[in-house]
């Protein structure tokens, strides 16, 4: 199972909006509404930010939103803040009943 | 609060074995699927395995199939990962995590496994 494809880095200024893409295939991202997004700060465990494409767990800021079109899912961070600087990973359920993660995106707040 | 604490990591020689444990608290462990996920130093996340709430359904990544075994003891609120025939490329921080819908949350703090001679 190949990793889902994410851009290596995305940057934005405070207050701006940025979008991270996550591209898979019809056997994973495109085939199921089971895409999740995780935030990981250096030296810390990942934290779930979005599940089932667009649902936010309790406690996650509404500045984070998710969507999907075809084989590509997206995470949008609006009103970018300094604390949003981190690595972000997508994941998807697959047709083999396994999970696959994305390659990861480093978000930099300029 | 929900807490997951991994243990059992360490330095092991290539070809060796190691058993990781994950102690769960703050939720009804027997109600949830659980998963192991790893992260090699400076690299991305890699899903390793998951197990259903009863233990009857198990899946593995191709990279560990036949070498790793996931198990759980619901009476002890514990998840395990038996790792055999370890290779240098298995060197990683191993995280235990709970399934919520099709996402995993929360994650433990991780335990480092280093495979080196």
PDB file of C-alpha atoms in Angstrom:
ATOM      1  CA  UNK A   1       0.000   0.000   0.000  1.00  0.00           C
ATOM      2  CA  UNK A   2       1.613   3.258  -1.123  1.00  0.00           C
ATOM      3  CA  UNK A   3       1.503   6.320   1.096  1.00  0.00           C
ATOM      4  CA  UNK A   4      -0.992   9.032   0.224  1.00  0.00           C
ATOM      5  CA  UNK A   5       0.618  12.044  -1.455  1.00  0.00           C
ATOM      6  CA  UNK A   6       0.857  15.351   0.382  1.00  0.00           C
ATOM      7  CA  UNK A   7       2.910  18.468  -0.409  1.00  0.00           C
ATOM      8  CA  UNK A   8       6.139  18.521   1.582  1.00  0.00           C
ATOM      9  CA  UNK A   9       5.540  22.030   2.854  1.00  0.00           C
ATOM     10  CA  UNK A  10       2.933  24.773   2.956  1.00  0.00           C
ATOM     11  CA  UNK A  11       3.362  28.225   4.438  1.00  0.00           C
ATOM     12  CA  UNK A  12       1.239  31.243   5.197  1.00  0.00           C
ATOM     13  CA  UNK A  13       1.162  34.456   7.188  1.00  0.00           C
ATOM     14  CA  UNK A  14      -0.801  34.841  10.403  1.00  0.00           C
ATOM     15  CA  UNK A  15      -4.487  35.307   9.688  1.00  0.00           C
ATOM     16  CA  UNK A  16      -4.319  33.756   6.242  1.00  0.00           C
ATOM     17  CA  UNK A  17      -5.904  30.492   5.140  1.00  0.00           C
ATOM     18  CA  UNK A  18      -3.932  27.554   3.825  1.00  0.00           C
ATOM     19  CA  UNK A  19      -5.001  24.240   2.313  1.00  0.00           C
ATOM     20  CA  UNK A  20      -3.149  20.924   2.437  1.00  0.00           C
ATOM     21  CA  UNK A  21      -4.018  18.293  -0.155  1.00  0.00           C
ATOM     22  CA  UNK A  22      -3.942  14.521   0.268  1.00  0.00           C
ATOM     23  CA  UNK A  23      -4.131  12.470  -2.923  1.00  0.00           C
ATOM     24  CA  UNK A  24      -4.827   8.785  -3.035  1.00  0.00           C
ATOM     25  CA  UNK A  25      -6.743   6.409  -5.280  1.00  0.00           C
ATOM     26  CA  UNK A  26     -10.220   5.010  -5.659  1.00  0.00           C
ATOM     27  CA  UNK A  27      -9.109   2.181  -3.348  1.00  0.00           C
ATOM     28  CA  UNK A  28      -8.603   4.503  -0.432  1.00  0.00           C
ATOM     29  CA  UNK A  29      -9.408   8.241  -0.342  1.00  0.00           C
ATOM     30  CA  UNK A  30     -11.824   8.103  -3.264  1.00  0.00           C
ATOM     31  CA  UNK A  31     -13.593   4.972  -2.156  1.00  0.00           C
ATOM     32  CA  UNK A  32     -14.536   5.815   1.412  1.00  0.00           C
ATOM     33  CA  UNK A  33     -15.483   8.778   3.546  1.00  0.00           C
ATOM     34  CA  UNK A  34     -12.898   7.659   6.067  1.00  0.00           C
ATOM     35  CA  UNK A  35     -10.184  10.296   5.778  1.00  0.00           C
ATOM     36  CA  UNK A  36      -8.611  11.664   8.941  1.00  0.00           C
ATOM     37  CA  UNK A  37      -6.108  14.454   9.589  1.00  0.00           C
ATOM     38  CA  UNK A  38      -3.492  14.666  12.353  1.00  0.00           C
ATOM     39  CA  UNK A  39      -1.359  17.481  13.733  1.00  0.00           C
ATOM     40  CA  UNK A  40       2.067  16.701  15.183  1.00  0.00           C
ATOM     41  CA  UNK A  41       4.275  19.184  16.959  1.00  0.00           C
ATOM     42  CA  UNK A  42       8.002  18.349  17.280  1.00  0.00           C
ATOM     43  CA  UNK A  43       8.667  15.649  19.839  1.00  0.00           C
ATOM     44  CA  UNK A  44       4.968  15.118  20.515  1.00  0.00           C
ATOM     45  CA  UNK A  45       2.431  12.449  19.653  1.00  0.00           C
ATOM     46  CA  UNK A  46       0.036  13.201  16.795  1.00  0.00           C
ATOM     47  CA  UNK A  47      -3.385  14.651  17.566  1.00  0.00           C
ATOM     48  CA  UNK A  48      -6.572  13.922  15.646  1.00  0.00           C
ATOM     49  CA  UNK A  49      -7.927  17.090  14.033  1.00  0.00           C
ATOM     50  CA  UNK A  50     -10.498  15.789  11.520  1.00  0.00           C
ATOM     51  CA  UNK A  51     -12.160  12.378  11.084  1.00  0.00           C
ATOM     52  CA  UNK A  52     -14.531  10.969   8.480  1.00  0.00           C
ATOM     53  CA  UNK A  53     -13.471  13.671   5.970  1.00  0.00           C
ATOM     54  CA  UNK A  54     -14.993  16.685   7.678  1.00  0.00           C
ATOM     55  CA  UNK A  55     -15.848  15.995  11.320  1.00  0.00           C
ATOM     56  CA  UNK A  56     -14.002  17.770  14.127  1.00  0.00           C
ATOM     57  CA  UNK A  57     -13.456  16.029  17.478  1.00  0.00           C
ATOM     58  CA  UNK A  58     -14.579  17.919  20.534  1.00  0.00           C
ATOM     59  CA  UNK A  59     -12.035  20.568  21.489  1.00  0.00           C
ATOM     60  CA  UNK A  60     -10.564  21.090  18.020  1.00  0.00           C
ATOM     61  CA  UNK A  61     -10.806  24.666  16.771  1.00  0.00           C
ATOM     62  CA  UNK A  62     -13.363  25.376  14.046  1.00  0.00           C
ATOM     63  CA  UNK A  63     -10.522  27.033  12.130  1.00  0.00           C
ATOM     64  CA  UNK A  64      -9.745  23.505  10.935  1.00  0.00           C
ATOM     65  CA  UNK A  65     -11.988  22.035   8.253  1.00  0.00           C
ATOM     66  CA  UNK A  66     -11.843  19.059   5.928  1.00  0.00           C
ATOM     67  CA  UNK A  67     -13.303  18.162   2.561  1.00  0.00           C
ATOM     68  CA  UNK A  68     -12.932  15.650  -0.243  1.00  0.00           C
ATOM     69  CA  UNK A  69     -13.341  15.609  -3.999  1.00  0.00           C
ATOM     70  CA  UNK A  70     -12.715  12.400  -5.898  1.00  0.00           C
ATOM     71  CA  UNK A  71      -9.406  10.888  -4.854  1.00  0.00           C
ATOM     72  CA  UNK A  72      -8.155  14.037  -3.119  1.00  0.00           C
ATOM     73  CA  UNK A  73      -8.926  15.172   0.405  1.00  0.00           C
ATOM     74  CA  UNK A  74      -8.062  18.593   1.775  1.00  0.00           C
ATOM     75  CA  UNK A  75      -7.448  20.192   5.139  1.00  0.00           C
ATOM     76  CA  UNK A  76      -7.974  23.930   5.395  1.00  0.00           C
ATOM     77  CA  UNK A  77      -6.659  26.010   8.258  1.00  0.00           C
ATOM     78  CA  UNK A  78      -8.244  29.445   8.394  1.00  0.00           C
ATOM     79  CA  UNK A  79      -7.023  32.384  10.461  1.00  0.00           C
ATOM     80  CA  UNK A  80      -3.553  30.841  10.635  1.00  0.00           C
ATOM     81  CA  UNK A  81      -1.904  31.175  14.036  1.00  0.00           C
ATOM     82  CA  UNK A  82       1.655  30.624  15.264  1.00  0.00           C
ATOM     83  CA  UNK A  83       0.590  27.514  17.201  1.00  0.00           C
ATOM     84  CA  UNK A  84      -0.601  25.914  13.954  1.00  0.00           C
ATOM     85  CA  UNK A  85       3.026  25.475  12.887  1.00  0.00           C
ATOM     86  CA  UNK A  86       3.453  21.696  12.897  1.00  0.00           C
ATOM     87  CA  UNK A  87       3.503  18.614  10.696  1.00  0.00           C
ATOM     88  CA  UNK A  88       0.161  17.433   9.336  1.00  0.00           C
ATOM     89  CA  UNK A  89      -0.697  13.938   8.146  1.00  0.00           C
ATOM     90  CA  UNK A  90      -3.768  12.562   6.434  1.00  0.00           C
ATOM     91  CA  UNK A  91      -4.876   8.946   6.634  1.00  0.00           C
ATOM     92  CA  UNK A  92      -7.481   6.821   4.916  1.00  0.00           C
ATOM     93  CA  UNK A  93      -9.143   3.479   5.286  1.00  0.00           C
ATOM     94  CA  UNK A  94      -8.424   1.234   2.299  1.00  0.00           C
ATOM     95  CA  UNK A  95     -10.149  -1.476   0.287  1.00  0.00           C
ATOM     96  CA  UNK A  96      -7.811  -4.010   1.932  1.00  0.00           C
ATOM     97  CA  UNK A  97      -9.305  -3.099   5.331  1.00  0.00           C
ATOM     98  CA  UNK A  98      -6.030  -1.456   6.298  1.00  0.00           C
ATOM     99  CA  UNK A  99      -5.041   2.132   6.987  1.00  0.00           C
ATOM    100  CA  UNK A 100      -2.616   4.256   5.031  1.00  0.00           C
ATOM    101  CA  UNK A 101      -1.030   7.559   6.028  1.00  0.00           C
ATOM    102  CA  UNK A 102       0.029  10.464   3.896  1.00  0.00           C
ATOM    103  CA  UNK A 103       3.616  11.546   3.369  1.00  0.00           C
ATOM    104  CA  UNK A 104       3.189  14.504   5.714  1.00  0.00           C
ATOM    105  CA  UNK A 105       3.200  18.283   5.268  1.00  0.00           C
ATOM    106  CA  UNK A 106       5.222  20.790   7.254  1.00  0.00           C
ATOM    107  CA  UNK A 107       3.215  23.945   7.875  1.00  0.00           C
ATOM    108  CA  UNK A 108       5.231  27.090   8.468  1.00  0.00           C
ATOM    109  CA  UNK A 109       3.723  30.310   9.792  1.00  0.00           C
ATOM    110  CA  UNK A 110       5.706  33.162   8.309  1.00  0.00           C
TER     111      UNK A 110
ATOM    112  CA  UNK B   1      -9.174  11.184  31.278  1.00  0.00           C
ATOM    113  CA  UNK B   2      -8.361   8.814  28.453  1.00  0.00           C
ATOM    114  CA  UNK B   3      -4.756   7.689  28.690  1.00  0.00           C
ATOM    115  CA  UNK B   4      -2.556   5.272  26.788  1.00  0.00           C
ATOM    116  CA  UNK B   5       0.907   4.407  28.086  1.00  0.00           C
ATOM    117  CA  UNK B   6       3.307   2.315  26.016  1.00  0.00           C
ATOM    118  CA  UNK B   7       6.251   0.371  27.398  1.00  0.00           C
ATOM    119  CA  UNK B   8       8.705  -2.296  26.344  1.00  0.00           C
ATOM    120  CA  UNK B   9      10.824  -0.442  23.832  1.00  0.00           C
ATOM    121  CA  UNK B  10      14.591  -0.611  23.790  1.00  0.00           C
ATOM    122  CA  UNK B  11      17.695  -1.684  21.892  1.00  0.00           C
ATOM    123  CA  UNK B  12      17.605  -5.071  20.184  1.00  0.00           C
ATOM    124  CA  UNK B  13      19.894  -6.792  17.700  1.00  0.00           C
ATOM    125  CA  UNK B  14      18.754  -7.576  14.152  1.00  0.00           C
ATOM    126  CA  UNK B  15      16.816 -10.820  14.167  1.00  0.00           C
ATOM    127  CA  UNK B  16      15.812 -10.336  17.777  1.00  0.00           C
ATOM    128  CA  UNK B  17      12.414  -9.997  19.420  1.00  0.00           C
ATOM    129  CA  UNK B  18      10.638  -7.465  21.580  1.00  0.00           C
ATOM    130  CA  UNK B  19       7.162  -7.214  23.105  1.00  0.00           C
ATOM    131  CA  UNK B  20       5.500  -3.843  23.432  1.00  0.00           C
ATOM    132  CA  UNK B  21       2.668  -3.185  25.863  1.00  0.00           C
ATOM    133  CA  UNK B  22       0.089  -0.422  26.034  1.00  0.00           C
ATOM    134  CA  UNK B  23      -1.863   0.213  29.234  1.00  0.00           C
ATOM    135  CA  UNK B  24      -5.214   1.912  28.703  1.00  0.00           C
ATOM    136  CA  UNK B  25      -7.258   3.854  31.236  1.00  0.00           C
ATOM    137  CA  UNK B  26     -10.115   6.324  31.375  1.00  0.00           C
ATOM    138  CA  UNK B  27     -12.410   4.506  28.947  1.00  0.00           C
ATOM    139  CA  UNK B  28     -14.058   1.119  28.423  1.00  0.00           C
ATOM    140  CA  UNK B  29     -11.152  -0.585  26.679  1.00  0.00           C
ATOM    141  CA  UNK B  30     -13.180  -3.596  25.564  1.00  0.00           C
ATOM    142  CA  UNK B  31     -15.491  -1.363  23.483  1.00  0.00           C
ATOM    143  CA  UNK B  32     -12.813  -0.072  21.127  1.00  0.00           C
ATOM    144  CA  UNK B  33     -10.662  -1.206  18.230  1.00  0.00           C
ATOM    145  CA  UNK B  34      -7.004  -0.436  18.921  1.00  0.00           C
ATOM    146  CA  UNK B  35      -4.009   0.168  16.696  1.00  0.00           C
ATOM    147  CA  UNK B  36      -0.213   0.368  16.591  1.00  0.00           C
ATOM    148  CA  UNK B  37       1.396   3.051  14.451  1.00  0.00           C
ATOM    149  CA  UNK B  38       5.100   3.772  14.117  1.00  0.00           C
ATOM    150  CA  UNK B  39       7.338   6.635  13.096  1.00  0.00           C
ATOM    151  CA  UNK B  40      10.961   6.133  12.077  1.00  0.00           C
ATOM    152  CA  UNK B  41      13.341   8.896  13.217  1.00  0.00           C
ATOM    153  CA  UNK B  42      12.723  12.017  11.153  1.00  0.00           C
ATOM    154  CA  UNK B  43      10.171  10.220   8.976  1.00  0.00           C
ATOM    155  CA  UNK B  44       6.408  10.078   8.565  1.00  0.00           C
ATOM    156  CA  UNK B  45       3.754   7.945  10.184  1.00  0.00           C
ATOM    157  CA  UNK B  46       3.273   4.319   9.201  1.00  0.00           C
ATOM    158  CA  UNK B  47       0.279   2.246  10.251  1.00  0.00           C
ATOM    159  CA  UNK B  48       1.372  -1.149  11.624  1.00  0.00           C
ATOM    160  CA  UNK B  49      -1.680  -3.108  12.774  1.00  0.00           C
ATOM    161  CA  UNK B  50      -5.122  -2.948  14.319  1.00  0.00           C
ATOM    162  CA  UNK B  51      -7.287  -5.303  16.339  1.00  0.00           C
ATOM    163  CA  UNK B  52     -11.039  -5.349  16.890  1.00  0.00           C
ATOM    164  CA  UNK B  53     -12.614  -4.874  20.293  1.00  0.00           C
ATOM    165  CA  UNK B  54     -12.999  -8.634  20.838  1.00  0.00           C
ATOM    166  CA  UNK B  55      -9.701  -9.529  19.207  1.00  0.00           C
ATOM    167  CA  UNK B  56     -11.367 -11.561  16.492  1.00  0.00           C
ATOM    168  CA  UNK B  57     -10.398  -9.244  13.618  1.00  0.00           C
ATOM    169  CA  UNK B  58      -6.774  -8.316  12.996  1.00  0.00           C
ATOM    170  CA  UNK B  59      -4.958  -6.625  10.119  1.00  0.00           C
ATOM    171  CA  UNK B  60      -1.287  -5.894   9.495  1.00  0.00           C
ATOM    172  CA  UNK B  61       0.742  -3.731   7.160  1.00  0.00           C
ATOM    173  CA  UNK B  62       2.575  -5.785   4.546  1.00  0.00           C
ATOM    174  CA  UNK B  63       5.894  -4.584   5.987  1.00  0.00           C
ATOM    175  CA  UNK B  64       5.311  -6.466   9.273  1.00  0.00           C
ATOM    176  CA  UNK B  65       3.014  -9.318   8.260  1.00  0.00           C
ATOM    177  CA  UNK B  66       4.340 -12.662   9.442  1.00  0.00           C
ATOM    178  CA  UNK B  67       6.774 -11.044  11.890  1.00  0.00           C
ATOM    179  CA  UNK B  68       4.577  -8.981  14.222  1.00  0.00           C
ATOM    180  CA  UNK B  69       1.560 -10.158  16.246  1.00  0.00           C
ATOM    181  CA  UNK B  70      -0.987  -7.828  17.812  1.00  0.00           C
ATOM    182  CA  UNK B  71      -3.075  -8.985  20.762  1.00  0.00           C
ATOM    183  CA  UNK B  72      -5.101  -7.613  23.634  1.00  0.00           C
ATOM    184  CA  UNK B  73      -6.240  -8.563  27.116  1.00  0.00           C
ATOM    185  CA  UNK B  74      -9.511  -6.806  27.834  1.00  0.00           C
ATOM    186  CA  UNK B  75      -9.456  -7.945  31.464  1.00  0.00           C
ATOM    187  CA  UNK B  76      -6.160  -6.106  31.920  1.00  0.00           C
ATOM    188  CA  UNK B  77      -7.031  -3.138  29.669  1.00  0.00           C
ATOM    189  CA  UNK B  78      -3.888  -3.841  27.724  1.00  0.00           C
ATOM    190  CA  UNK B  79      -2.750  -3.984  24.110  1.00  0.00           C
ATOM    191  CA  UNK B  80       0.377  -5.801  22.955  1.00  0.00           C
ATOM    192  CA  UNK B  81       2.666  -6.033  19.965  1.00  0.00           C
ATOM    193  CA  UNK B  82       4.988  -9.021  19.716  1.00  0.00           C
ATOM    194  CA  UNK B  83       7.767  -8.187  17.282  1.00  0.00           C
ATOM    195  CA  UNK B  84       9.975 -10.981  15.938  1.00  0.00           C
ATOM    196  CA  UNK B  85      12.731 -11.127  13.309  1.00  0.00           C
ATOM    197  CA  UNK B  86      13.386  -7.449  13.822  1.00  0.00           C
ATOM    198  CA  UNK B  87      15.209  -5.489  11.128  1.00  0.00           C
ATOM    199  CA  UNK B  88      17.030  -2.160  11.106  1.00  0.00           C
ATOM    200  CA  UNK B  89      14.093  -0.645   9.229  1.00  0.00           C
ATOM    201  CA  UNK B  90      11.794  -1.451  12.165  1.00  0.00           C
ATOM    202  CA  UNK B  91      13.620   1.215  14.191  1.00  0.00           C
ATOM    203  CA  UNK B  92      10.932   3.724  15.157  1.00  0.00           C
ATOM    204  CA  UNK B  93       8.799   5.224  17.877  1.00  0.00           C
ATOM    205  CA  UNK B  94       5.813   2.915  18.277  1.00  0.00           C
ATOM    206  CA  UNK B  95       2.516   4.520  19.243  1.00  0.00           C
ATOM    207  CA  UNK B  96      -0.555   2.833  20.645  1.00  0.00           C
ATOM    208  CA  UNK B  97      -3.832   4.525  19.671  1.00  0.00           C
ATOM    209  CA  UNK B  98      -7.571   4.055  20.055  1.00  0.00           C
ATOM    210  CA  UNK B  99      -9.908   3.953  17.067  1.00  0.00           C
ATOM    211  CA  UNK B 100     -12.638   6.586  16.962  1.00  0.00           C
ATOM    212  CA  UNK B 101     -14.789   6.187  13.844  1.00  0.00           C
ATOM    213  CA  UNK B 102     -12.064   5.686  11.208  1.00  0.00           C
ATOM    214  CA  UNK B 103      -9.565   7.946  12.930  1.00  0.00           C
ATOM    215  CA  UNK B 104      -7.280   7.189  15.863  1.00  0.00           C
ATOM    216  CA  UNK B 105      -7.433   9.228  19.060  1.00  0.00           C
ATOM    217  CA  UNK B 106      -5.822   9.604  21.441  1.00  0.00           C
ATOM    218  CA  UNK B 107      -2.281   8.416  20.934  1.00  0.00           C
ATOM    219  CA  UNK B 108       0.117   7.313  23.641  1.00  0.00           C
ATOM    220  CA  UNK B 109       3.443   9.065  24.159  1.00  0.00           C
ATOM    221  CA  UNK B 110       5.241   6.356  22.194  1.00  0.00           C
ATOM    222  CA  UNK B 111       8.050   3.938  22.954  1.00  0.00           C
ATOM    223  CA  UNK B 112      11.312   3.863  20.992  1.00  0.00           C
ATOM    224  CA  UNK B 113      12.490   0.628  19.422  1.00  0.00           C
ATOM    225  CA  UNK B 114      16.035   0.616  18.083  1.00  0.00           C
ATOM    226  CA  UNK B 115      17.256  -2.333  16.032  1.00  0.00           C
ATOM    227  CA  UNK B 116      21.026  -2.264  15.744  1.00  0.00           C
ATOM    228  CA  UNK B 117      24.020  -4.516  16.223  1.00  0.00           C
TER     229      UNK B 117
END
